[in-house]
Amino acid sequence: MPRKASLTANERNLIRRYLIWCYKTTKEDLDRIDRYFTQIKADEVVLKQLRKARAHADRVGQFQAYMKSKEDNALKKKFKDGKGGEMLPEYQYLRQRFTAIETAICYFLGVKELKKICSLYETEMTRRILEAREHT
């Protein structure tokens, strides 16, 4: 899809800001669901290391129960059956919306700008984590 060249500088700025907002809000919604699945992968490595230490068995058991609860809740947010079958329509829509937003960014602003927006988003999310005062 070729880049649209007939925009004024102001129109381009307005479209850029709008698409950044769309990217951010949709990506946050997706991340609220998808992050649990990636956290589970990281938690499995942590659990394996904790088991090797063979100490604090009660806390390791609590951590394992927390992991199971997190996985059960995550599956319910993404899949109709809550087990990994067909995806919920809401989740499917978010995925499709996010792909459409990325396509619009490439159309109006170019692939290079999509990469820049993605990098800005990741930098902002990391900044929020590092500056957080308490876990929410």
XYZ file of C-alpha atoms in Angstrom:
136
model
C 0.000 0.000 0.000
C 1.677 3.284 -1.077
C 2.108 6.149 1.358
C -0.441 8.942 1.016
C 1.484 12.008 -0.191
C -1.293 14.612 -0.452
C -1.410 15.620 3.230
C -0.493 19.004 4.593
C 2.023 19.113 7.435
C -0.780 19.836 9.910
C -2.944 16.992 8.597
C 0.021 14.631 8.858
C 0.661 15.737 12.463
C -3.011 15.309 13.403
C -3.185 11.873 11.786
C 0.084 10.867 13.462
C -1.166 11.874 16.912
C -4.505 10.139 16.373
C -2.873 6.930 15.169
C -0.424 7.000 18.095
C -3.423 7.293 20.428
C -5.180 4.405 18.636
C -2.004 2.308 18.759
C -1.465 3.026 22.467
C -5.013 2.356 23.644
C -5.489 -0.797 21.574
C -2.038 -2.166 22.457
C -2.727 -1.555 26.153
C -5.992 -3.510 25.880
C -4.228 -6.390 24.149
C -1.334 -6.303 26.594
C -3.746 -6.534 29.548
C -4.638 -9.987 28.247
C -1.454 -11.179 26.535
C 0.920 -10.161 29.319
C -0.400 -12.924 31.578
C 0.614 -15.581 29.075
C 4.137 -14.178 28.809
C 4.348 -13.744 32.590
C 3.490 -17.429 32.999
C 6.459 -18.340 30.792
C 8.764 -16.220 32.945
C 7.173 -17.547 36.153
C 7.897 -21.128 35.037
C 11.614 -20.341 34.880
C 11.480 -18.640 38.280
C 9.588 -21.603 39.766
C 12.129 -24.051 38.372
C 14.955 -22.102 40.013
C 13.087 -21.876 43.308
C 12.511 -25.635 43.321
C 16.226 -26.233 42.754
C 17.002 -24.212 45.878
C 14.896 -26.645 47.945
C 14.089 -24.001 50.515
C 11.007 -22.030 51.448
C 8.709 -24.859 50.310
C 5.621 -23.085 51.676
C 6.326 -19.930 49.692
C 7.201 -21.894 46.563
C 3.858 -23.667 46.903
C 2.089 -20.313 47.242
C 3.886 -19.043 44.156
C 2.837 -22.136 42.208
C -0.803 -21.661 43.306
C -0.570 -17.992 42.252
C 0.720 -19.091 38.849
C -2.189 -21.519 38.399
C -4.716 -18.843 39.355
C -3.098 -16.372 36.959
C -3.231 -18.904 34.114
C -6.894 -19.770 34.776
C -7.864 -16.078 34.801
C -5.861 -15.382 31.633
C -7.493 -18.234 29.740
C -10.943 -16.872 30.625
C -10.038 -13.438 29.229
C -8.901 -14.818 25.876
C -10.812 -18.032 25.118
C -14.523 -18.885 24.982
C -14.085 -22.151 26.859
C -11.506 -20.718 29.259
C -9.111 -23.500 28.271
C -7.442 -22.489 25.021
C -10.044 -23.274 22.362
C -11.769 -20.663 20.231
C -10.841 -17.064 21.023
C -13.408 -14.682 22.447
C -14.894 -12.300 19.843
C -13.689 -9.311 21.908
C -10.120 -10.576 21.779
C -10.361 -11.350 18.054
C -11.618 -7.809 17.457
C -8.711 -6.290 19.410
C -6.202 -8.304 17.351
C -7.845 -7.256 14.083
C -8.115 -3.625 15.204
C -4.447 -3.552 16.152
C -3.431 -4.969 12.755
C -5.644 -2.390 11.009
C -4.055 0.435 13.025
C -0.567 -0.752 12.089
C -1.661 -0.858 8.445
C -3.025 2.700 8.679
C 0.232 3.912 10.245
C 2.210 2.377 7.394
C -0.201 3.857 4.841
C -0.110 7.419 6.158
C 3.296 7.597 7.816
C 5.419 4.708 6.550
C 6.969 1.543 7.986
C 9.806 3.500 9.592
C 7.284 5.539 11.593
C 5.490 2.348 12.712
C 8.781 1.086 14.145
C 9.325 4.441 15.854
C 5.827 4.404 17.381
C 6.355 0.830 18.608
C 9.646 1.880 20.205
C 8.013 4.925 21.834
C 5.306 2.688 23.268
C 7.794 0.188 24.705
C 9.897 3.001 26.178
C 6.828 4.532 27.831
C 5.613 1.223 29.264
C 9.084 0.503 30.670
C 9.263 4.019 32.143
C 5.918 3.476 33.872
C 7.143 0.227 35.408
C 10.393 1.727 36.632
C 8.700 4.807 38.093
C 5.818 2.930 39.749
C 5.663 3.493 43.477
C 3.439 0.515 44.275
C 2.247 -2.580 42.431
C -1.206 -2.251 40.848
